[in-house]
Amino acid sequence: MSILLKNVHLLESPENERTDVLIRDGKIAVIGKGAADSAKETAGCETTDCSGRTLMPGLINCHTHAYMSLMRNYADDVPFATWLFDRIAPVEDSLSNEDAYYGNLLSIMEMLRTGTTAFADMQMFPRMAVKACADSGMRALITRGLVGESRDDEGAKRRLQEAFDEMEYGKEIGAPCDFGLGPHAIYTCGKDLLRYVGELAAEKDLRVHIHLAETQYEFDTCMKEHGKTPVEYLDSLGLLDREILLAHCVYLTDGDYELLKRPNVHVVTNPASNAKLANGFAPVKRMLEEGIQVALGTDSAASNNSLNMFGEMRLLTMAQKGVSKDSLALTAPETLDIAVKNGAAAIGRCDLGAAEEGKTADLILIDENAPSLRPLYNRKASLVYSASGYEVTDVMIGGKFVFRTGEYLTIDAEKVLFETERIAARYR
Ligand code: NI
């Protein structure tokens, strides 16, 4: 299966330069003059005129909980502990697998619609996330959420078993998913369980995905109980030696920056969730200055309340500029790199995150005629500072269109909306 995209504007090209891109066998085969000739030699190649559209790699949402879109706008304007323990957790505990399947699909619909082509998920319903990805063609790093005191804890054992079962299931059904382990946080997982997760991750070459240093309360409690900052504590258990995604990292000390400066450590900042739950803003500007790798996530639609990475990019740069009183903090190109290239590195997929020959074709097309982007002086600035995300017209994952000229090709959108309303009716 080959697709020739004609007359596209590549994000990295000079403003007025148009080119052709040939996609073959899921990869970007040729960019530029040779693309049309190669297409002629490729049997059954489909050609699309992309005049008036920008082509860029898809955005990568590095921290979310996709099934939780069922709780979007369900618990707002309440304190963090009330939000999590009194409002969200009871609903979460009452969801069926089928509910979670539709919640996952609803999230995937929103992510595709706004140009996200892969996400890192901490899941309580991993099988349903894997199925939703397989059915829709969405790419993900699925990490099973884990809680419990120790490796002997019955609940933890069951969830770990599920994590490994879902990896097998994903392979069986050909889901475009990678897998990891998702210990929820240092306050919901005991020392022994965290240590064990690190051992398993090393043994089986899996990524770890955890919430860390999200709130002042978490920071203070960790200092009181362990005499260490959350970052120091996690390091003491060996987890910062693993390939790891650290969601949040809002509360850091000077010493923490040193510990986070490792090629296997990926901080995932979630500015909207942190702001909405009144946890502050992560010191992203300083992290970048210190050489720490930072990717971007939305967190769940229950705490954001959106999975739109364009909105997240805009808030990220605005917040960093506003808080640091430095208008050069996080420029538009730096912000895009965080949302794309750093995201690919965080989920361990260096074949993604760039529109270059040889890379996997996870690509999006953006309508340059959208009034929100005009006049087009500077494409990157327009995408970070002006775009809403709804300028995305087409989304391709692994060389296949999954969203095309505003239509979902792999999801029965009407059914998903119907089912999610039916589920929500139980909680009204
Ligand atoms: Ni989260």
mmCIF file of N, CA, C and O and ligand atoms in Angstrom, residues 63-65 122 184 209 211 214 247-248 270 273 299-300 303, ligand 1:
data_model
loop_
_atom_site.group_PDB
_atom_site.id
_atom_site.type_symbol
_atom_site.label_atom_id
_atom_site.label_comp_id
_atom_site.label_asym_id
_atom_site.label_seq_id
_atom_site.Cartn_x
_atom_site.Cartn_y
_atom_site.Cartn_z
ATOM 1 N N HIS A 63 1.345 11.307 28.608
ATOM 2 C CA HIS A 63 0.738 10.871 29.881
ATOM 3 C C HIS A 63 -0.762 11.090 29.850
ATOM 4 O O HIS A 63 -1.234 12.228 29.820
ATOM 5 N N THR A 64 -1.496 9.990 29.843
ATOM 6 C CA THR A 64 -2.939 10.099 29.993
ATOM 7 C C THR A 64 -3.491 8.805 30.581
ATOM 8 O O THR A 64 -2.719 7.883 30.903
ATOM 9 N N HIS A 65 -4.795 8.799 30.785
ATOM 10 C CA HIS A 65 -5.511 7.609 31.257
ATOM 11 C C HIS A 65 -6.757 7.587 30.376
ATOM 12 O O HIS A 65 -7.765 8.223 30.713
ATOM 13 N N MET A 122 -1.571 5.220 31.289
ATOM 14 C CA MET A 122 -1.564 4.429 32.514
ATOM 15 C C MET A 122 -2.999 3.936 32.689
ATOM 16 O O MET A 122 -3.911 4.729 32.896
ATOM 17 N N HIS A 184 1.350 3.353 40.098
ATOM 18 C CA HIS A 184 0.593 4.609 40.073
ATOM 19 C C HIS A 184 1.386 5.790 40.634
ATOM 20 O O HIS A 184 1.490 6.846 39.997
ATOM 21 N N HIS A 209 6.217 3.819 34.008
ATOM 22 C CA HIS A 209 5.453 5.061 33.868
ATOM 23 C C HIS A 209 4.814 5.334 35.225
ATOM 24 O O HIS A 209 4.042 4.517 35.710
ATOM 25 N N HIS A 211 3.440 8.531 38.276
ATOM 26 C CA HIS A 211 3.210 9.923 38.682
ATOM 27 C C HIS A 211 4.260 10.256 39.741
ATOM 28 O O HIS A 211 4.470 9.469 40.665
ATOM 29 N N GLU A 214 3.892 15.362 42.211
ATOM 30 C CA GLU A 214 2.786 16.110 41.600
ATOM 31 C C GLU A 214 2.259 17.198 42.537
ATOM 32 O O GLU A 214 1.863 18.264 42.067
ATOM 33 N N ALA A 247 5.558 11.362 35.246
ATOM 34 C CA ALA A 247 4.526 12.357 34.990
ATOM 35 C C ALA A 247 4.524 13.402 36.099
ATOM 36 O O ALA A 247 4.521 13.048 37.284
ATOM 37 N N HIS A 248 4.589 14.645 35.710
ATOM 38 C CA HIS A 248 4.454 15.844 36.569
ATOM 39 C C HIS A 248 5.778 16.466 36.997
ATOM 40 O O HIS A 248 6.186 17.456 36.425
ATOM 41 N N ASN A 270 2.514 18.107 32.451
ATOM 42 C CA ASN A 270 1.069 18.141 32.151
ATOM 43 C C ASN A 270 0.505 19.466 32.650
ATOM 44 O O ASN A 270 -0.174 19.518 33.680
ATOM 45 N N SER A 273 -3.441 19.931 33.650
ATOM 46 C CA SER A 273 -3.851 19.151 34.814
ATOM 47 C C SER A 273 -3.261 19.746 36.093
ATOM 48 O O SER A 273 -3.937 19.883 37.110
ATOM 49 N N ASP A 299 -2.529 14.379 30.711
ATOM 50 C CA ASP A 299 -3.193 13.691 31.822
ATOM 51 C C ASP A 299 -4.615 13.368 31.351
ATOM 52 O O ASP A 299 -4.939 13.527 30.175
ATOM 53 N N SER A 300 -5.479 12.911 32.243
ATOM 54 C CA SER A 300 -6.777 12.416 31.762
ATOM 55 C C SER A 300 -7.760 13.555 31.524
ATOM 56 O O SER A 300 -7.577 14.664 32.009
ATOM 57 N N SER A 303 -9.119 15.467 34.536
ATOM 58 C CA SER A 303 -8.370 16.509 35.250
ATOM 59 C C SER A 303 -7.837 17.596 34.326
ATOM 60 O O SER A 303 -7.101 18.465 34.749
HETATM 61 NI NI NI B 1 -2.161 10.964 35.587
#
